Coordinates of C-alpha atoms and ligand atoms in Angstrom, one line a residue:
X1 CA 50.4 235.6 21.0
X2 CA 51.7 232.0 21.0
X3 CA 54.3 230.6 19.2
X4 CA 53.9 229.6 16.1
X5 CA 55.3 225.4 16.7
X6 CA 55.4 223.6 13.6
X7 CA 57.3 226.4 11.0
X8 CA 60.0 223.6 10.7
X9 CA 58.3 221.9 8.1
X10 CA 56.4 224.3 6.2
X11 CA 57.5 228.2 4.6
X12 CA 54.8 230.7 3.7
X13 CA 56.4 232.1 0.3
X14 CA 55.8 234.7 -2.0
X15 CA 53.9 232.8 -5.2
X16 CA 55.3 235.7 -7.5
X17 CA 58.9 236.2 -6.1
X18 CA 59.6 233.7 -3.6
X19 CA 60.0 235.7 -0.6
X20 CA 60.0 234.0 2.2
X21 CA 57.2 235.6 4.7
X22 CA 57.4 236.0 8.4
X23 CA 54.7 238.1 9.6
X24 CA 51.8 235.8 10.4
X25 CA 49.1 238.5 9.4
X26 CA 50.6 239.1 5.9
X27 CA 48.3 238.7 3.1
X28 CA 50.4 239.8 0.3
X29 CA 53.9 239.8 -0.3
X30 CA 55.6 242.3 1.7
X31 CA 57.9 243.2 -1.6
X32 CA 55.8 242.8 -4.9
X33 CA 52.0 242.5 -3.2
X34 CA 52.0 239.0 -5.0
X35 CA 49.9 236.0 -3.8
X36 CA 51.6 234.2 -1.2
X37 CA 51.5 230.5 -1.0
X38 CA 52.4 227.9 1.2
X39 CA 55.7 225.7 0.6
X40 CA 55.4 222.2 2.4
X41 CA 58.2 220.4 4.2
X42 CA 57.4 216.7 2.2
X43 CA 59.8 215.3 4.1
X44 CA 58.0 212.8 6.5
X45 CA 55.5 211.8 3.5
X46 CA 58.0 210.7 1.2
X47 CA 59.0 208.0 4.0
X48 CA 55.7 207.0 4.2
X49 CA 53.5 205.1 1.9
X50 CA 49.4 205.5 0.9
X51 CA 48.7 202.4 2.5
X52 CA 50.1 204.3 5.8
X53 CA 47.3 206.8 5.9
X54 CA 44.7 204.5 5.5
X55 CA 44.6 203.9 9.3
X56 CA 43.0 207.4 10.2
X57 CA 39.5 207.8 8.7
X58 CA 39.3 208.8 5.3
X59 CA 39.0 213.0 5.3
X60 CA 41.1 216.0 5.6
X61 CA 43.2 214.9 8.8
X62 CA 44.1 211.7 7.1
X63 CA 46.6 213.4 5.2
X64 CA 48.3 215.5 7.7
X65 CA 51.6 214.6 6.9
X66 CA 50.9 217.1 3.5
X67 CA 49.2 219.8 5.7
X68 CA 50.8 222.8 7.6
X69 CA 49.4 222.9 10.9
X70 CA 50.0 220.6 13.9
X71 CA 47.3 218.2 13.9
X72 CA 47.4 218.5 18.1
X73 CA 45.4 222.1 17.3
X74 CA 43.1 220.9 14.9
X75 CA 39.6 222.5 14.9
X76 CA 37.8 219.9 13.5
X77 CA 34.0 218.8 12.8
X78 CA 34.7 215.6 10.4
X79 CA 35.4 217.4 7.3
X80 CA 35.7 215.5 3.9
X81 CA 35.4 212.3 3.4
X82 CA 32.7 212.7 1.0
X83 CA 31.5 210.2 -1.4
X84 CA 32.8 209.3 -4.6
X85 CA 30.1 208.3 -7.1
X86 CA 30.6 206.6 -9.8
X87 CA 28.1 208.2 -12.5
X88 CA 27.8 205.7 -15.3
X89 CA 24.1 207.1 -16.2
X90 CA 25.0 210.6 -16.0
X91 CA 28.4 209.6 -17.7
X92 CA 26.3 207.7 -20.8
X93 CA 23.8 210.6 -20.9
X94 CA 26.8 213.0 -21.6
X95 CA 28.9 210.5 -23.3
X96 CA 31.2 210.1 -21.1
X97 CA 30.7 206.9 -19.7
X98 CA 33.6 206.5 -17.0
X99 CA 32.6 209.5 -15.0
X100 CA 32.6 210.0 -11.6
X101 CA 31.2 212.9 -9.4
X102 CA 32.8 214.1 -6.0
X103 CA 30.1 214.8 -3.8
X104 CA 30.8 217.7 -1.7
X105 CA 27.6 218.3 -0.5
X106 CA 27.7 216.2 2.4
X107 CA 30.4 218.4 4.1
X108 CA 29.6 219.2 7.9
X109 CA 28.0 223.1 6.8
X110 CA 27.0 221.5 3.0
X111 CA 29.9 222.7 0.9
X112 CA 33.6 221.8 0.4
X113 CA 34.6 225.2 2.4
X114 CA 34.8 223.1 5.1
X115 CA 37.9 221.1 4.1
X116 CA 39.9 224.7 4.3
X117 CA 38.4 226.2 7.3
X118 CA 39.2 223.4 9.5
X119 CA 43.0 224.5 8.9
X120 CA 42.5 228.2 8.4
X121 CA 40.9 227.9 11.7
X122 CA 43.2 225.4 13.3
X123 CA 45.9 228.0 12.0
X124 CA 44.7 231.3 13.9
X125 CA 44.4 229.2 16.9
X126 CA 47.5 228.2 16.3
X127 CA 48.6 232.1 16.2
X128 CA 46.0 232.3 19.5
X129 CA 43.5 234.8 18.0
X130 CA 40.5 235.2 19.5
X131 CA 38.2 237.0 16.7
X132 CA 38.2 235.3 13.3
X133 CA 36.4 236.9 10.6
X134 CA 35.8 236.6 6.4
X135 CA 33.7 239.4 3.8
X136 CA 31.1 237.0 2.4
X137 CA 27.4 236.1 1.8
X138 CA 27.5 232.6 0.6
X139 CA 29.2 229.6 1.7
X140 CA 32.6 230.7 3.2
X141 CA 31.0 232.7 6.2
X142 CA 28.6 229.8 7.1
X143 CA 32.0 227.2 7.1
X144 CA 33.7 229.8 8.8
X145 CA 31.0 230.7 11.6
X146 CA 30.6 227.0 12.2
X147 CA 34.5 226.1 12.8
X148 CA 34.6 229.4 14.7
X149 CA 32.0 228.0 17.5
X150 CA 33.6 224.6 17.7
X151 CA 36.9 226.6 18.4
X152 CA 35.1 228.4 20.9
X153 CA 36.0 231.6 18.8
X154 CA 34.2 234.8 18.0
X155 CA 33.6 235.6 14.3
X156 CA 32.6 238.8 12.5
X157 CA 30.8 238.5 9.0
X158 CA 31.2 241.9 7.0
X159 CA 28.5 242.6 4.2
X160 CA 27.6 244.9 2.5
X161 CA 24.0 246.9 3.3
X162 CA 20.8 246.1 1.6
X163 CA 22.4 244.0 -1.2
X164 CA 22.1 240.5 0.7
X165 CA 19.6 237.5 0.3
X166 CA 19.0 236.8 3.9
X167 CA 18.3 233.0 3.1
X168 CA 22.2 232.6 2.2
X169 CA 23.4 233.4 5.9
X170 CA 20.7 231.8 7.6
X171 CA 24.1 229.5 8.6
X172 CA 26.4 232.0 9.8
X173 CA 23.3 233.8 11.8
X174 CA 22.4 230.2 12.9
X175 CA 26.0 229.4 14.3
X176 CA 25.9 232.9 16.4
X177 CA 28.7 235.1 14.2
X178 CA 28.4 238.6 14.4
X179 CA 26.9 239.9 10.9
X180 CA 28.0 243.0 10.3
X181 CA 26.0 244.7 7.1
X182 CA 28.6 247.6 6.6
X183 CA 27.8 251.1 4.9
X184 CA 28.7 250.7 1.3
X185 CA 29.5 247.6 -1.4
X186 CA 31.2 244.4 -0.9
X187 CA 34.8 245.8 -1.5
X188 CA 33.8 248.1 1.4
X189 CA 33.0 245.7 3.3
X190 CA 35.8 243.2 2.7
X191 CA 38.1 246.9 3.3
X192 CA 37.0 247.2 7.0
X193 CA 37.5 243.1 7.6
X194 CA 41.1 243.8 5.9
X195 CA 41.9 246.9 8.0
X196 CA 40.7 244.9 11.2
X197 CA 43.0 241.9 10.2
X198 CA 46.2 244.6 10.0
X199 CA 45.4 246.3 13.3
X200 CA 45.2 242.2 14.3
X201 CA 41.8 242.9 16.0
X202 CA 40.4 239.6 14.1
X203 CA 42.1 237.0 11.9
X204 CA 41.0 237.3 8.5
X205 CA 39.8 234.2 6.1
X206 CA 38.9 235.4 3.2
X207 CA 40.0 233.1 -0.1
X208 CA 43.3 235.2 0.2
X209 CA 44.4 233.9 3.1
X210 CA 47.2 231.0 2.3
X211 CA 46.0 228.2 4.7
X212 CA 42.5 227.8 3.4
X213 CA 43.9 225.9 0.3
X214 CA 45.9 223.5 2.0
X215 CA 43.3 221.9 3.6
X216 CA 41.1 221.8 0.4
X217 CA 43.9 219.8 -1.1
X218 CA 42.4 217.3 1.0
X219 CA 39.7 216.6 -2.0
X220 CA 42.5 215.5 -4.3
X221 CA 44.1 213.5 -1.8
X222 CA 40.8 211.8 -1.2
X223 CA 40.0 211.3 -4.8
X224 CA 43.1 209.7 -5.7
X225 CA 42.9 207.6 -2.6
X226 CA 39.2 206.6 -3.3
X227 CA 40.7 205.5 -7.0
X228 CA 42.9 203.4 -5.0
X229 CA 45.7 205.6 -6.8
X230 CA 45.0 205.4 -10.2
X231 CA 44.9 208.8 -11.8
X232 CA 42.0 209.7 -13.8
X233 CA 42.2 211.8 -16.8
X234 CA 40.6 214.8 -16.2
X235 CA 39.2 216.5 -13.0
X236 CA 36.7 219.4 -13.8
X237 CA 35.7 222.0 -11.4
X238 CA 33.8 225.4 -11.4
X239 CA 35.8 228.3 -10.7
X240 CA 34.9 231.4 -9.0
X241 CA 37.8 232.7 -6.9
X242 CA 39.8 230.1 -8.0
X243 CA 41.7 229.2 -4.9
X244 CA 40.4 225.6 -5.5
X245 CA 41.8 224.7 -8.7
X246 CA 44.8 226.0 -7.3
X247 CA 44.8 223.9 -4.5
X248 CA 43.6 220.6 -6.1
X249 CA 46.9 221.4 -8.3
X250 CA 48.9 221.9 -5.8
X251 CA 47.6 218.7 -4.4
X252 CA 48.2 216.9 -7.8
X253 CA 52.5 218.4 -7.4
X254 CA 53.0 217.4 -4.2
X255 CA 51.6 214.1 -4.5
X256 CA 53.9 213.7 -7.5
X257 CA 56.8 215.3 -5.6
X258 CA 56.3 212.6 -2.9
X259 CA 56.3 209.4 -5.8
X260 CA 53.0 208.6 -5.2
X261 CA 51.7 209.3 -8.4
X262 CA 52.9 209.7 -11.6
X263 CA 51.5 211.8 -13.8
X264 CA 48.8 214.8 -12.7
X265 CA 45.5 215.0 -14.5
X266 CA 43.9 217.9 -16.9
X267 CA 42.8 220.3 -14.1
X268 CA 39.6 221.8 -16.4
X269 CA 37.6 225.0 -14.8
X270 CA 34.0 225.8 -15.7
X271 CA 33.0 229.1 -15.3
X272 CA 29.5 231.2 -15.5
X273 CA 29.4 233.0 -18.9
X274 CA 28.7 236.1 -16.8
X275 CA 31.3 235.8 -14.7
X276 CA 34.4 234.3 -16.9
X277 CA 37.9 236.3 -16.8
X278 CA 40.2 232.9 -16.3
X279 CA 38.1 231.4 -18.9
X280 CA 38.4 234.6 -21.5
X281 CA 42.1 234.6 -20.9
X282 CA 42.5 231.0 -21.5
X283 CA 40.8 231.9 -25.0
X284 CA 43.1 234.6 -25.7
X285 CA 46.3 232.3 -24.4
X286 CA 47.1 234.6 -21.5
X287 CA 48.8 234.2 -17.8
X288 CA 46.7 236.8 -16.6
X289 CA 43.1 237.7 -16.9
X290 CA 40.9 241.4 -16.7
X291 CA 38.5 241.9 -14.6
X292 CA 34.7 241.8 -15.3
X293 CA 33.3 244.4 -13.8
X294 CA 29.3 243.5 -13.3
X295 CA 29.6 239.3 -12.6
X296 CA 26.0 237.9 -13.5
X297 CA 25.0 234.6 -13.2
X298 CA 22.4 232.3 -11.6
X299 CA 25.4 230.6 -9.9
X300 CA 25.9 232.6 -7.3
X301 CA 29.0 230.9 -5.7
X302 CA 30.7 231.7 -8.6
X303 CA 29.4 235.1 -9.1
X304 CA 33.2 236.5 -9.1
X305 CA 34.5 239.4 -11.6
X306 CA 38.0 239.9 -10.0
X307 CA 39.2 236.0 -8.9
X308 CA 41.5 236.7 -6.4
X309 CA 43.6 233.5 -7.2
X310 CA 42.7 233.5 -11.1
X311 CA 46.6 233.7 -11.8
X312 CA 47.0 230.7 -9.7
X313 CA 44.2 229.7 -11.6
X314 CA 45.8 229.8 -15.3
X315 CA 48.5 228.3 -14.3
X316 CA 47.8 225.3 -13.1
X317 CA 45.4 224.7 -15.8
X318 CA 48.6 225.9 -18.7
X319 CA 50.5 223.5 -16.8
X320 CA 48.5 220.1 -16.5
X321 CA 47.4 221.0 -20.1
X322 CA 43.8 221.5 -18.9
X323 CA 41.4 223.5 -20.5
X324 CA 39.0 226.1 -19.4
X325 CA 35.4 227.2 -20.5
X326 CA 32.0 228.9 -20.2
X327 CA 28.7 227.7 -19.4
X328 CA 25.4 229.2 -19.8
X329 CA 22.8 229.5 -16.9
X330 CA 20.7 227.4 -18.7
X331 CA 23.3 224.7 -19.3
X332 CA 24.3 225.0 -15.4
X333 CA 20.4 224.5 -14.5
X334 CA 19.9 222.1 -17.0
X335 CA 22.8 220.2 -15.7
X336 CA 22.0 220.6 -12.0
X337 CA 18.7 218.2 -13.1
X338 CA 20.7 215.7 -14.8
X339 CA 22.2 214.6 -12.2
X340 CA 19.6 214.7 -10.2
X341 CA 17.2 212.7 -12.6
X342 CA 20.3 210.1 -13.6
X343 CA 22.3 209.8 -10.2
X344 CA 20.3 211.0 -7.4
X345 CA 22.4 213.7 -6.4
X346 CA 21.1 217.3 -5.4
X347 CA 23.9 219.9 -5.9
X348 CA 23.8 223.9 -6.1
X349 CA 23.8 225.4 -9.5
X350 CA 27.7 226.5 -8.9
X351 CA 28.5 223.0 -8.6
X352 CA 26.4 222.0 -11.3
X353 CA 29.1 223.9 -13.7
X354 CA 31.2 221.6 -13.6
X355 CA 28.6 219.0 -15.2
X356 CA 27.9 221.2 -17.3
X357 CA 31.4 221.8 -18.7
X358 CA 32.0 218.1 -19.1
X359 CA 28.7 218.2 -21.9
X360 CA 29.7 221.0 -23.2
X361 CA 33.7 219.9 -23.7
X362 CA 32.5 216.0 -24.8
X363 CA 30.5 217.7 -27.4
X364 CA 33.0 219.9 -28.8
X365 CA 35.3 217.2 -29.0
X366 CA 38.0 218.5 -26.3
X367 CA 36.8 215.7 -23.7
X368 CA 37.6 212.3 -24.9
X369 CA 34.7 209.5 -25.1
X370 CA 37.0 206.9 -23.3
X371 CA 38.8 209.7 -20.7
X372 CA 38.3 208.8 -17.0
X373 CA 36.8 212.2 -15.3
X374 CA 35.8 213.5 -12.1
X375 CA 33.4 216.2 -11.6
X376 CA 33.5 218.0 -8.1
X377 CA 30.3 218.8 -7.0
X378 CA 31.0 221.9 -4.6
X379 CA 28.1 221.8 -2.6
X380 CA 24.5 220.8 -1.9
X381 CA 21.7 221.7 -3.5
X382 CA 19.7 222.5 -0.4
X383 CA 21.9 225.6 0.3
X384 CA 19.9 227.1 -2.8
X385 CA 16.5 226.0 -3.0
X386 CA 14.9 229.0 -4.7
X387 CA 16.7 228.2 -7.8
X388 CA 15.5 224.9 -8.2
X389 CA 12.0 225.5 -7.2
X390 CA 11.9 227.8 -9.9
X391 CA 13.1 225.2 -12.4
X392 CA 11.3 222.1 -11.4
X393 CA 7.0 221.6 -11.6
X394 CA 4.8 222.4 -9.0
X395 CA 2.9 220.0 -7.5
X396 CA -0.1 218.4 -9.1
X397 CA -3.8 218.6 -7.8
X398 CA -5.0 215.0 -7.5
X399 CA -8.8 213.7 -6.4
X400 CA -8.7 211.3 -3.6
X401 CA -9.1 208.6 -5.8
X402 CA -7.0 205.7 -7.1
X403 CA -8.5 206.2 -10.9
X404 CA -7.1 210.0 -10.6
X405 CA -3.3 209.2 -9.0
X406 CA -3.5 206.7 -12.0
X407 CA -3.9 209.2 -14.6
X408 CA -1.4 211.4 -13.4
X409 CA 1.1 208.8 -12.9
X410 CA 0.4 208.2 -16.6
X411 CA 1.3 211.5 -17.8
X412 CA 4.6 212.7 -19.2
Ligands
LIG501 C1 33.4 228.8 -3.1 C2 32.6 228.0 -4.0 C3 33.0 227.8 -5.4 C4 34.2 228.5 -6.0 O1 35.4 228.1 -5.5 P1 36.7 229.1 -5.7 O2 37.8 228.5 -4.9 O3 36.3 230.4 -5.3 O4 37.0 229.0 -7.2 C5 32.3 226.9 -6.2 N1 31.2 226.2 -5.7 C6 30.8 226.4 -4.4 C7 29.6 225.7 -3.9 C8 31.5 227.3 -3.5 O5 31.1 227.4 -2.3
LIG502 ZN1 56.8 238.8 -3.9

């Protein structure tokens, strides 16, 4: 195995106790099995300012002086950068008029996985593995097949038998990874990929691993920057394993540890009604959550009983004084269209949520009418299109005959 070049400048820590960890293969804290995290060396950002980055395209490598892995191993396929709308109809439909919506759809595999596989990935090269691998059936495993064949890297999918919709891995299966559908459920599954990431026979990226989330910081860093530094109000996103929020908050510290902002906005989580432990221990005013055993919900990203970062989670959202809440399947879908009809923008229901929770918040009076927000919009719509085919009309039989398209064109 390589060395490891760049430790200098950052420390992966325990979250929980602060233990400093060494092993590179370490998931958990060797001492308390807490969440590790990774502690950045700001030291060559705080000489620097915004202005400074701006001469590397705008995406996740723009802001490498916040990132821990050296940019000369970068596994890259031109992640982020994504637009910025502003959304003024979709704002005034939900009465919200200065609202904006990040767009992370139009990440290289369609969803804003991307930003943290490029350093997961850049990171186990680093550490010269040869086999990387994640338990998934949605987004992650098509990100991480994709960055695994631009690093010229094998990669093993685990799944469980039987329980899959083929459609959602018609990525991972498209960018050659090994797809593995494994006797038993998905914490089977995600068993085996753990016990081949101890014995170091791949290198595992599930939304555990510490690395991911530095890169998706990168969408903070970006949204600021596209703001040209001036900090919105609020930034709402869904949550399923909740190792986003925690990285956009992380984001939000470190750019105020560095003096480049000044204050850090409500970080506001949406989840599925079916699938909402950070949001019911929000209600109850709790640091941790309990599990829900049977997740349901149309959004299948966020599909997620047992959020592996949800403590993360909490806290950032306790600590910018953010807000977290449910939304119903039909509000998600309902949402999904809304944007579409008002702003042009096709996003998966997951995504959706977080359109969904700025309706829901504005009309309960917890979002402001004059608050600046951003929505992120996870990922694309086209990832999913059984879902909206099932919500939207079907075509309509027309004559061949101007007189007949006229009619219909009439119709509500
Ligand atoms: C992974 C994913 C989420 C959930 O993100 P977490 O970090 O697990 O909270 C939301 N939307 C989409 C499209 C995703 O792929
Ligand atoms: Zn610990």
């Amino acid at each position: 195995m390589q060395k490891v070049m760049n430790m200098a400048d950052h420390k992966v820590v325990c979250w929980e106790c602060g233990t400093e960890v060494s092993d590179p293969y370490a998931n958990l804290c060797p001492k308390c099995k807490g969440l590790l995290t990774v502690k950045m060396d700001l030291t060559q950002a705080k000489s620097m300012n915004p202005e400074d980055l701006r001469k590397t395209p705008l995406g996740v490598w723009r802001y490498a002086p916040f990132m821990p892995v050296d940019e000369k191993n970068k596994v890259s396929i031109q992640e982020g950068g994504t637009p910025l709308y502003s959304t003024k109809a979709l704002g005034e439909a939900v009465g919200v008029p200065d609202t904006f919506v990040k767009f992370e759809g139009l990440n290289p595999t369609g969803s804003f996985k991307d930003r943290g596989m490029t350093m997961g990935v850049s990171h186990a090269k680093e550490l010269g593995a040869k086999v990387v691998g994640c338990a998934s059936t949605g987004n992650t495993s098509a990100s991480l097949a994709a960055y695994a064949s631009k690093a010229g890297m094998q990669c093993a999918v685990f799944l469980p038998s039987g329980k899959v919709a083929m459609g959602k891995l018609a990525q991972a299966l498209f960018f050659g990874a090994k797809v593995l559908s494994v006797d038993g459920n998905f914490d089977d599954a995600l068993a085996l990929a753990r016990k081949m990431h101890d014995e170091r026979k791949i290198y595992l990226l599930n939304s555990i691993n510490p690395y991911r989330p530095e890169g998706q910081k990168s969408v903070l860093f970006e949204i600021i920057d596209q703001l040209n530094y001036e900090v919105p109000d609020r930034i709402i996103l869904p949550v399923g394993n909740a190792a986003n929020i925690w990285a956009v908050y992380k984001a939000c510290t470190e750019l105020k540890e560095v003096g480049w902002i000044d204050r850090i906005p409500k970080l506001t989580g949406i989840q599925a009604a079916g699938a909402a432990p950070v949001a019911q221990a929000f209600a109850e005013g709790t640091r941790d959550f309990i599990a829900e055993p049977n997740p349901e919900t149309v959004a299948t990203a966020i599909r997620i009983g047992n959020p592996i970062s949800g403590k993360k989670a909490l806290h950032a959202i306790y600590d910018t004084k953010g807000y977290c809440t449910t939304v119903t399947d039909e509000q998600i879908i309902e949402a999904q269209l809304l944007l579409g009809r008002k702003e042009g923008v096709c996003v998966e229901p997951a995504s959706a949520a977080s359109v969904a929770g700025l309706k829901k918040l504005r009309e309960e009076g917890i979002i402001e009418k004059d608050e600046k927000v951003v929505c992120i919009c996870t990922g694309n719509g086209l990832k999913d299109p059984d879902t909206i085919l099932n919500n939207v009309p079907k075509p309509i039989p027309c004559k061949n005959e101007v007189a007949d398209v006229e009619r219909i064109l009439k119709e509500q």
